[in-house]
PDB file of C-alpha atoms in Angstrom:
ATOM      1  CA  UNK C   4     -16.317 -19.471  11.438  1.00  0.00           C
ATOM      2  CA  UNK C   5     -13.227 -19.617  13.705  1.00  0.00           C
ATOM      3  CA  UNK C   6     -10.213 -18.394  12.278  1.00  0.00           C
ATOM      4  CA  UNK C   7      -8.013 -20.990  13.772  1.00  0.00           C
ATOM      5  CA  UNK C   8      -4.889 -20.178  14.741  1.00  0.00           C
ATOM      6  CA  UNK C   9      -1.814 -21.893  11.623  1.00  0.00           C
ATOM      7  CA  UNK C  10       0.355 -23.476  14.460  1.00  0.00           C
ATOM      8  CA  UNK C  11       1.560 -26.994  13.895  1.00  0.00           C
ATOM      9  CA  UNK C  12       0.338 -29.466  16.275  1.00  0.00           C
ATOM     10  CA  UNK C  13       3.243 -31.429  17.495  1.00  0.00           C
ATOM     11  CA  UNK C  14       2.391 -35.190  18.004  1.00  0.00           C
ATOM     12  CA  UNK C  15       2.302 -35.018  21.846  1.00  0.00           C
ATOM     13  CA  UNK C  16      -0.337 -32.636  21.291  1.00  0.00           C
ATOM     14  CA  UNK C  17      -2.938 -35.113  19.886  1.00  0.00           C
ATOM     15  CA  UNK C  18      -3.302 -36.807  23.156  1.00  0.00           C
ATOM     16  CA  UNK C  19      -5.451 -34.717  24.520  1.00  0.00           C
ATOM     17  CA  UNK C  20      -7.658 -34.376  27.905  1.00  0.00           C
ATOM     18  CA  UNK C  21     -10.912 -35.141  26.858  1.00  0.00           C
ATOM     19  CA  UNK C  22     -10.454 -38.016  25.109  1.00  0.00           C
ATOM     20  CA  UNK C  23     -11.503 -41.590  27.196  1.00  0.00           C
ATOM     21  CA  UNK C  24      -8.360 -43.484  26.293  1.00  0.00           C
ATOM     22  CA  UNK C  25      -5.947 -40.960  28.014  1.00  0.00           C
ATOM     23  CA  UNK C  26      -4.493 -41.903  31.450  1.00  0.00           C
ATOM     24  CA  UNK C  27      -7.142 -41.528  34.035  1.00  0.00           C
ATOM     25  CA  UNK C  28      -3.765 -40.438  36.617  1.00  0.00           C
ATOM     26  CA  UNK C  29      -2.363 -37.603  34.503  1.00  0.00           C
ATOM     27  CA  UNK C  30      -6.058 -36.591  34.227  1.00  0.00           C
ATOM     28  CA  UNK C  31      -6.469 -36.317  37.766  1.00  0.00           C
ATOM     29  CA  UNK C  32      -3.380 -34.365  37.731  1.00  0.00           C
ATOM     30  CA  UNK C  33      -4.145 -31.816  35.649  1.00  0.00           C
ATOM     31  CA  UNK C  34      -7.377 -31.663  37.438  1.00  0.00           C
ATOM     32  CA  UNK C  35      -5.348 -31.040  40.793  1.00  0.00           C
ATOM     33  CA  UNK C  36      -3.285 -28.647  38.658  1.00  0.00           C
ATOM     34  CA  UNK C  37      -6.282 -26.316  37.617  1.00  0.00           C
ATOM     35  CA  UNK C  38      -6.441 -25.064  41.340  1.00  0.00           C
ATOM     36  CA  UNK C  39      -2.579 -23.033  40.747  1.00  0.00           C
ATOM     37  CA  UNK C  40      -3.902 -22.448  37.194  1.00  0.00           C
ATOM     38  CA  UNK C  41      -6.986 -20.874  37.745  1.00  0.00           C
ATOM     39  CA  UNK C  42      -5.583 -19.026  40.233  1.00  0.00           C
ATOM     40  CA  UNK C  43      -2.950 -17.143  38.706  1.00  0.00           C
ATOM     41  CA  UNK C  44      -3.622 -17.111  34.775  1.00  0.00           C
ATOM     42  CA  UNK C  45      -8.072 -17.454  34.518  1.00  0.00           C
ATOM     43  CA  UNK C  46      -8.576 -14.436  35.909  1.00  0.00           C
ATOM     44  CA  UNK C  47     -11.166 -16.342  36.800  1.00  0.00           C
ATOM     45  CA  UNK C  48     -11.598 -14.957  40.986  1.00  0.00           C
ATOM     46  CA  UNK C  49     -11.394 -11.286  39.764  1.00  0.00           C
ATOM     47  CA  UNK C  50     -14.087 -11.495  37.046  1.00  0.00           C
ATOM     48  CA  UNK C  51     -16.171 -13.759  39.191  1.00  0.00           C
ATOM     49  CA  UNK C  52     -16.134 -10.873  42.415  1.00  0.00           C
ATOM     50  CA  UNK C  53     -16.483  -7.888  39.860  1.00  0.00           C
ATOM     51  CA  UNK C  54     -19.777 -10.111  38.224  1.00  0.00           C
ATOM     52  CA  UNK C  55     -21.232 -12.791  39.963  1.00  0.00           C
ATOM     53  CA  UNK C  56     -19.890 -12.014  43.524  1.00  0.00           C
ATOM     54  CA  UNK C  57     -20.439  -8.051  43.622  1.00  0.00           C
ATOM     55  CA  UNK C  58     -23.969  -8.857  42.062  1.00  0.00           C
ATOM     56  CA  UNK C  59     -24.791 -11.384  45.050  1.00  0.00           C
ATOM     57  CA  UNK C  60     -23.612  -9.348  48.018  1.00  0.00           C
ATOM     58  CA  UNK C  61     -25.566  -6.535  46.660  1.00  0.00           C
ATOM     59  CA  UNK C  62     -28.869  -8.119  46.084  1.00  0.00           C
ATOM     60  CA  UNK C  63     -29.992  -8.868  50.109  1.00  0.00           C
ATOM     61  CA  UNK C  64     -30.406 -12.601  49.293  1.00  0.00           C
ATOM     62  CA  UNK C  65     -28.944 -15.017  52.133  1.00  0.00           C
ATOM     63  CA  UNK C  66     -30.044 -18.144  49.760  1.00  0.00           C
ATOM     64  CA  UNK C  67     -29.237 -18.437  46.821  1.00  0.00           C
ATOM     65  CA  UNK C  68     -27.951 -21.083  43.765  1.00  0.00           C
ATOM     66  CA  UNK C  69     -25.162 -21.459  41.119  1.00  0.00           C
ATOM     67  CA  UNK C  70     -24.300 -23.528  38.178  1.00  0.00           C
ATOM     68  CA  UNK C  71     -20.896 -24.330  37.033  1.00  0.00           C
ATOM     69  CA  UNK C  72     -20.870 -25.967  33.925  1.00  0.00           C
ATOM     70  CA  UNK C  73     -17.508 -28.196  33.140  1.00  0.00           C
ATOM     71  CA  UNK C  74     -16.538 -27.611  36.812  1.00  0.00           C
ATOM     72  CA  UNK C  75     -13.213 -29.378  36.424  1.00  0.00           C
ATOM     73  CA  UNK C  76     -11.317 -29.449  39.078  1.00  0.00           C
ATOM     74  CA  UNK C  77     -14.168 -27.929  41.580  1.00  0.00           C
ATOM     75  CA  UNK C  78     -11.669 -25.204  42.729  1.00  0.00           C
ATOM     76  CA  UNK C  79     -13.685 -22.525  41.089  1.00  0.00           C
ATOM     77  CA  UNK C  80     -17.146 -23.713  43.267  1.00  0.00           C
ATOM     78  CA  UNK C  81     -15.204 -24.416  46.305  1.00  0.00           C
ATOM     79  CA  UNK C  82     -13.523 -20.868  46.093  1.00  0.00           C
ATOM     80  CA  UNK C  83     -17.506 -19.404  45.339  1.00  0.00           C
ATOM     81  CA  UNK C  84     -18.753 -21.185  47.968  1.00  0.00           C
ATOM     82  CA  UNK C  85     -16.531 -20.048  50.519  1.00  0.00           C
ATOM     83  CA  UNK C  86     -16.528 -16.259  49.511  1.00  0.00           C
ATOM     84  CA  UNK C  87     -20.677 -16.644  49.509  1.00  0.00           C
ATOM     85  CA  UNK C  88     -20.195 -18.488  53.307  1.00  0.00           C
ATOM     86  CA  UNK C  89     -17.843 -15.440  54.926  1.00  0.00           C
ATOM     87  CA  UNK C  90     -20.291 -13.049  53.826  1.00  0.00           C
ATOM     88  CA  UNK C  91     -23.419 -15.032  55.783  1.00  0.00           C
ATOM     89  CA  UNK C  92     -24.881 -16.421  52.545  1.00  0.00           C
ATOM     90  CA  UNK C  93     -26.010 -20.405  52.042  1.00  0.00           C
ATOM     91  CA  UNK C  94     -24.710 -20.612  48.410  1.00  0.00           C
ATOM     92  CA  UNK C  95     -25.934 -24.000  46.761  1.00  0.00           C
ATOM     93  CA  UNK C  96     -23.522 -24.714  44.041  1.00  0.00           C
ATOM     94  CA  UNK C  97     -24.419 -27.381  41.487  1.00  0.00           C
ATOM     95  CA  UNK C  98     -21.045 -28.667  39.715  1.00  0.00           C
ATOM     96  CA  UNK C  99     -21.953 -29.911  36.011  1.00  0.00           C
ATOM     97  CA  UNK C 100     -19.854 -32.432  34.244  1.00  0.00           C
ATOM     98  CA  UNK C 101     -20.456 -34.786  31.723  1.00  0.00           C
ATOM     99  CA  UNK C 102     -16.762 -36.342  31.794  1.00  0.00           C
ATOM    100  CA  UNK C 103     -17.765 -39.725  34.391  1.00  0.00           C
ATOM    101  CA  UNK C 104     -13.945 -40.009  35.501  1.00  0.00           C
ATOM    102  CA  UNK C 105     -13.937 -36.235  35.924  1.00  0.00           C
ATOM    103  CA  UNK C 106     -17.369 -36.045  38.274  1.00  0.00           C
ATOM    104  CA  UNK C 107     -16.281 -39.291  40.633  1.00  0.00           C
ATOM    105  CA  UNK C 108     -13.036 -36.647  41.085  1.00  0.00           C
ATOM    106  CA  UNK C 109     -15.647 -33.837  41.759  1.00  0.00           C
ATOM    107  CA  UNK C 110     -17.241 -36.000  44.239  1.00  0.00           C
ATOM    108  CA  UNK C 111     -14.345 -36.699  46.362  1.00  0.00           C
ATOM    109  CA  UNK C 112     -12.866 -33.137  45.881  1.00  0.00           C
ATOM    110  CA  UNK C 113     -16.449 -31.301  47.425  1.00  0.00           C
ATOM    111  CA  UNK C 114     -16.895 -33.829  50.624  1.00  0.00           C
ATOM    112  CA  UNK C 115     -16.496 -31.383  53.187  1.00  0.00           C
ATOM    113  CA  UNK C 116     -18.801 -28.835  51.449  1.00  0.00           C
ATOM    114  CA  UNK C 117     -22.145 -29.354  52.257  1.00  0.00           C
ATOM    115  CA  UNK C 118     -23.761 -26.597  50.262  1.00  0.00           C
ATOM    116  CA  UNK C 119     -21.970 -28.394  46.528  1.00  0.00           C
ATOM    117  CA  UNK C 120     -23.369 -31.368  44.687  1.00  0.00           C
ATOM    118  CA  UNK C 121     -22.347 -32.955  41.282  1.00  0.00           C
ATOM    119  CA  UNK C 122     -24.714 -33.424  38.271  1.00  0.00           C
ATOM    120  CA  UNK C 123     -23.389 -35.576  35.800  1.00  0.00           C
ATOM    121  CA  UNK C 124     -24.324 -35.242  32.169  1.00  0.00           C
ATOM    122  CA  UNK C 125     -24.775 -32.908  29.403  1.00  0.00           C
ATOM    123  CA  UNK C 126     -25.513 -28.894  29.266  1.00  0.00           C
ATOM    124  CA  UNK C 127     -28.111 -28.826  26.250  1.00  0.00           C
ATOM    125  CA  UNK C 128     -29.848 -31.431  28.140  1.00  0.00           C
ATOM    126  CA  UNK C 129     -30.612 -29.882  31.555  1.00  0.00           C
ATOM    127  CA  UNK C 130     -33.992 -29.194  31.963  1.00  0.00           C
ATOM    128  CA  UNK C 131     -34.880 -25.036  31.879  1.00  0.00           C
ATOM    129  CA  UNK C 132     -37.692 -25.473  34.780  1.00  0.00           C
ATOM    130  CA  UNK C 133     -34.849 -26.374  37.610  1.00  0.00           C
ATOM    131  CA  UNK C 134     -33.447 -23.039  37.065  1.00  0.00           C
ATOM    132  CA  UNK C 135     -30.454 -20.983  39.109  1.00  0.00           C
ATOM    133  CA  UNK C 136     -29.758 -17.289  40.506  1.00  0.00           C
ATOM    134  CA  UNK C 137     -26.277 -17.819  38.719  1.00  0.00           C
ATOM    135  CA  UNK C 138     -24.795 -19.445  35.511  1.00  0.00           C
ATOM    136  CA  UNK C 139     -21.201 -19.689  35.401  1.00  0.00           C
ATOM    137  CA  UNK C 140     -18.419 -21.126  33.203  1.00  0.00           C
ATOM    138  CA  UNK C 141     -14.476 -21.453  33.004  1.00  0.00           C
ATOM    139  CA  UNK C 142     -12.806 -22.197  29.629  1.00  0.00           C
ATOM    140  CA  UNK C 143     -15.930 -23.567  29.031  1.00  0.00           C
ATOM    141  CA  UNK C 144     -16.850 -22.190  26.050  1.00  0.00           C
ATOM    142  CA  UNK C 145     -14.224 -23.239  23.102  1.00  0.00           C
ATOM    143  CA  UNK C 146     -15.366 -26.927  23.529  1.00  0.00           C
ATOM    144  CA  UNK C 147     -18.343 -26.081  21.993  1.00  0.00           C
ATOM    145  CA  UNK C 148     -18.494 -26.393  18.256  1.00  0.00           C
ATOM    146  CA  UNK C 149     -19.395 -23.154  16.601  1.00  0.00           C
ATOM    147  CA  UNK C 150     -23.036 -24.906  15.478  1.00  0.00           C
ATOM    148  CA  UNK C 151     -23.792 -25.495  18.982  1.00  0.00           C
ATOM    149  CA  UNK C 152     -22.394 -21.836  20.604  1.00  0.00           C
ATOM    150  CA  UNK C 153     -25.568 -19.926  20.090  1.00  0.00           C
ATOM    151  CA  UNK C 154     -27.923 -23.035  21.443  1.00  0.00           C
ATOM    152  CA  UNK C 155     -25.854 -23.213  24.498  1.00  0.00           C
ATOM    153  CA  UNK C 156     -25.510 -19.288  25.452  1.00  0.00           C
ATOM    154  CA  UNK C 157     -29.437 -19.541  25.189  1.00  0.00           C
ATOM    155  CA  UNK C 158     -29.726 -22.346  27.588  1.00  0.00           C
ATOM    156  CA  UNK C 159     -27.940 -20.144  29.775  1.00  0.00           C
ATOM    157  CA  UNK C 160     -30.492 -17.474  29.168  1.00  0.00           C
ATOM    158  CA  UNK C 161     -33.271 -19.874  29.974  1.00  0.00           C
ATOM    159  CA  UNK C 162     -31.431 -21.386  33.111  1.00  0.00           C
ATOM    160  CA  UNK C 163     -30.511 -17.967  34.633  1.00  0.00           C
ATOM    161  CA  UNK C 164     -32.353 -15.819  37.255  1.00  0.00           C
ATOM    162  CA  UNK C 165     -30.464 -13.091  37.498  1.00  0.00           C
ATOM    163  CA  UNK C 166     -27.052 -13.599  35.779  1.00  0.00           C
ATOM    164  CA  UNK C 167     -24.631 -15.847  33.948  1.00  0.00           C
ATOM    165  CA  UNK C 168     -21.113 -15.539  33.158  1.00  0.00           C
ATOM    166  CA  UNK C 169     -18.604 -17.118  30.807  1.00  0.00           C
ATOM    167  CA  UNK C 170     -14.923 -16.658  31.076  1.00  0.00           C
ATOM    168  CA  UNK C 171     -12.963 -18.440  28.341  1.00  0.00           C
ATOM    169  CA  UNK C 172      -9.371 -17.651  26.413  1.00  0.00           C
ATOM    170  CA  UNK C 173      -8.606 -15.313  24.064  1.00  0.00           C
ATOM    171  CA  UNK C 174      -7.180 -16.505  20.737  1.00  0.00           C
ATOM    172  CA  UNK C 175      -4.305 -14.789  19.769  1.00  0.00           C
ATOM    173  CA  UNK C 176      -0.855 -15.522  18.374  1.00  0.00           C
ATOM    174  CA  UNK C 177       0.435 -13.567  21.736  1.00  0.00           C
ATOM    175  CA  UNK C 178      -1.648 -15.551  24.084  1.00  0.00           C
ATOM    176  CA  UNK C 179      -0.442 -18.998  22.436  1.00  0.00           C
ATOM    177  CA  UNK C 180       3.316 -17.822  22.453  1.00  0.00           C
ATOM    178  CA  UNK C 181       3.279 -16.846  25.892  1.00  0.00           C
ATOM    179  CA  UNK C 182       1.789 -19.903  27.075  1.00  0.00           C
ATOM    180  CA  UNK C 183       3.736 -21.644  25.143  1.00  0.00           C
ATOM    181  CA  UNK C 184       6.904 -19.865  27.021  1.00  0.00           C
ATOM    182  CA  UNK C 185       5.375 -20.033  30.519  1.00  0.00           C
ATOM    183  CA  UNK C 186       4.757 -23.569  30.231  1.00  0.00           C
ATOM    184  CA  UNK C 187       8.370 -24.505  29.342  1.00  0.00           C
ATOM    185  CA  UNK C 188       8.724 -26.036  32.350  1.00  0.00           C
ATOM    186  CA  UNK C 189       6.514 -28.723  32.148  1.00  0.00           C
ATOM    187  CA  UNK C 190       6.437 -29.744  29.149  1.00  0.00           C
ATOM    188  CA  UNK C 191       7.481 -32.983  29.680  1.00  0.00           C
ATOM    189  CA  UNK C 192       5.323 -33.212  33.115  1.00  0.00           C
ATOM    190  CA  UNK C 193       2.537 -36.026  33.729  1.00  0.00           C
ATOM    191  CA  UNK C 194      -0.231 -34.162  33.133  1.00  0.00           C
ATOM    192  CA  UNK C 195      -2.052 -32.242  30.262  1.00  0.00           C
ATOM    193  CA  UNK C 196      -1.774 -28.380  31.098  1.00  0.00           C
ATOM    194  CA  UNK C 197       0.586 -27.680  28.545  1.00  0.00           C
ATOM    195  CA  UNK C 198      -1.093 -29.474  26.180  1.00  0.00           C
ATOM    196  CA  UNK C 199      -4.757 -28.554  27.162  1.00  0.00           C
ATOM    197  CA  UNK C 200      -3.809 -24.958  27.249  1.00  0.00           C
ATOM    198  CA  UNK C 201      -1.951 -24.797  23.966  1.00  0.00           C
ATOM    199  CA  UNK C 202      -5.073 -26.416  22.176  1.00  0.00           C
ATOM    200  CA  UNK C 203      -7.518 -24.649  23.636  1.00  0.00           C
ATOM    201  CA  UNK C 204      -6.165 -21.109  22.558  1.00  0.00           C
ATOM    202  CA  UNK C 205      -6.209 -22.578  19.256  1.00  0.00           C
ATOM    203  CA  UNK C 206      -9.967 -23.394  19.458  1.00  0.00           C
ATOM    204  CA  UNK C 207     -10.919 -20.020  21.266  1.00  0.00           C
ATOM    205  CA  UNK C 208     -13.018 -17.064  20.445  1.00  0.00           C
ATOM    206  CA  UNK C 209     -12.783 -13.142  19.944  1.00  0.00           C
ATOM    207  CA  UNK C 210     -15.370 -11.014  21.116  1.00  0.00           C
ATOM    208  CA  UNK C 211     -15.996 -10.315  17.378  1.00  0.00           C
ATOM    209  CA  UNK C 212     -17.494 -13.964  17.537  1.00  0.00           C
ATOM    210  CA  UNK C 213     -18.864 -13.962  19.959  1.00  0.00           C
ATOM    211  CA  UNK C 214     -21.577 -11.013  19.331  1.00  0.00           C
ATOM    212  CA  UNK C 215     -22.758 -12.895  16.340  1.00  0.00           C
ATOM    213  CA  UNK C 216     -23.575 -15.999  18.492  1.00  0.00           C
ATOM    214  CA  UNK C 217     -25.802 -13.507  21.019  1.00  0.00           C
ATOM    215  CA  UNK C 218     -27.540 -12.266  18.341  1.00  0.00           C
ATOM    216  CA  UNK C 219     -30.972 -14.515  18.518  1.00  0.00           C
ATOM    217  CA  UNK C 220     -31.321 -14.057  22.574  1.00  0.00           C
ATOM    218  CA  UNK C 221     -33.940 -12.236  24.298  1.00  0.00           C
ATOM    219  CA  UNK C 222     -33.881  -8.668  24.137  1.00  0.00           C
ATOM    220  CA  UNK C 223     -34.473  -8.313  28.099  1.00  0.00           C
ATOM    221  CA  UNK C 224     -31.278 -10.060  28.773  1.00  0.00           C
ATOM    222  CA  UNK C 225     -28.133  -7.621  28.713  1.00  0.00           C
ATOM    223  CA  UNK C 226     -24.979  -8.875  27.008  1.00  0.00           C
ATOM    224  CA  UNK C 227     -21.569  -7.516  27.889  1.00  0.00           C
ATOM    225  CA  UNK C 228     -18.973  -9.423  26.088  1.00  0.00           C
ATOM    226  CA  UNK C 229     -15.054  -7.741  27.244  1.00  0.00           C
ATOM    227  CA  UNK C 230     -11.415  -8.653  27.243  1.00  0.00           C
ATOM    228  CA  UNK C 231      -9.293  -8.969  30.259  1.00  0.00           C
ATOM    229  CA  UNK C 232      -5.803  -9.668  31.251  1.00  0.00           C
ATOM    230  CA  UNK C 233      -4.183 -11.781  30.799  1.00  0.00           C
ATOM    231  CA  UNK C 234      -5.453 -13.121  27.478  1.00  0.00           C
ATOM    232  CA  UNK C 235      -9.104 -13.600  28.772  1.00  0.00           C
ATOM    233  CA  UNK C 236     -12.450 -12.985  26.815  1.00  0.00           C
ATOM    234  CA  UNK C 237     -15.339 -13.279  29.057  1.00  0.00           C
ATOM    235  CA  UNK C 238     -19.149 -13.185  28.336  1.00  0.00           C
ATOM    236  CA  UNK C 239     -21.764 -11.553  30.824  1.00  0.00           C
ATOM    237  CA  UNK C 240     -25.354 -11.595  30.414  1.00  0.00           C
ATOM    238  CA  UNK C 241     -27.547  -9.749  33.125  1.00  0.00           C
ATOM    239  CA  UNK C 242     -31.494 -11.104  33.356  1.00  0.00           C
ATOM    240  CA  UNK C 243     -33.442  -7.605  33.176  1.00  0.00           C
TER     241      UNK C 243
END
């Protein structure tokens, strides 16, 4: 079990971003926010080229297909897409959300990308014979409950051709002060990235979890589970 974090949650805190009741426009811009975010804090771009990207431009396919699962704000597939494109491969990127408000803002994000669709609905219940080269996730991970974690890295497993890659926080009293710091200056903004990102270090993993949730997967498929700056904990499992 998750040893969560003993901060108090302060009462703006319990509005929070996936919830149905919140306000669809500070939704959408937090979604719009994500792009910055994920930029500059995920880590996101460098563990995607040193994973997912170094394995593609290596491999000699010109075709090939993706999932991102909780897409978000699409800035993650858009950014794959186009680093796939300037190196002469046809990426197809499948964006997976099962938030309705948060696919229709998919849908109008990815209109002048060709190559990107939008599936709407839930991870567990994809079906493992429409399978992908690629698996990939951003803070993805700590909105699973710790009953479902091990079901849903082995539905990567069973989705994957050749890779799939999780990148998701890392809990730590550091991490959540930090952000906590960084953030200062919008905490009383329109939009949930404060909030979000204060929570969701609280409901985070440690690599030391994370093992025990690979445990039951096939022994052909590689696991790599590492930390990386700046407060990042990402999982990597290679098809063999």
């Amino acid at each position: 079990m998750k040893n969560i974090l003993t901060f108090r949650i302060r009462s703006e805190e319990k509005e929070q971003m996936d919830s149905q009741s919140t306000d669809p426009q500070k939704l959408f811009r937090t979604l719009n926010r994500f792009q910055l975010t994920n930029k500059w804090l995920s880590s996101s771009r460098r563990i995607l080229r040193k994973t997912i990207l170094n394995d593609l431009f290596q491999s000699g396919l010109t075709k090939a297909s993706l999932l991102d699962v909780g897409a978000g704000g699409g800035d993650i597939a858009i950014w794959l897409y186009l680093e796939a494109e300037s190196k002469g491969i046809e990426l197809e990127i499948t964006c997976l959300e099962n938030d309705p408000r948060v696919a229709d803002f998919l849908r109008e994000k990815i209109k002048p990308y060709t190559g990107i669709r939008i599936y709407e609905g839930n991870f567990l219940d994809l079906n493992v014979s429409n399978q992908y080269d690629y698996v990939v996730s951003n803070h993805f991970l700590h909105h699973i409950s710790s009953k479902d974690l091990t079901s849903v890295i082995q539905k990567c497993e069973s989705l994957s051709k050749r890779m799939f890659m999780h990148n998701d926080l890392y809990r730590s009293k550091l991490s959540y002060i930090l952000f906590w710091l960084l953030t200062l200056p919008i905490s009383n903004s329109r939009e949930f990235t404060r909030i979000d990102g204060l929570l969701s270090i609280r409901r985070s993993f440690i690599p030391e979890e994370l093992k025990d949730f690979t445990k039951d997967l096939n022994q052909k498929t590689e696991i790599q589970i590492k930390r990386a700056i700046p407060g990042r904990v990402f999982l990597l499992g290679k098809l063999t």
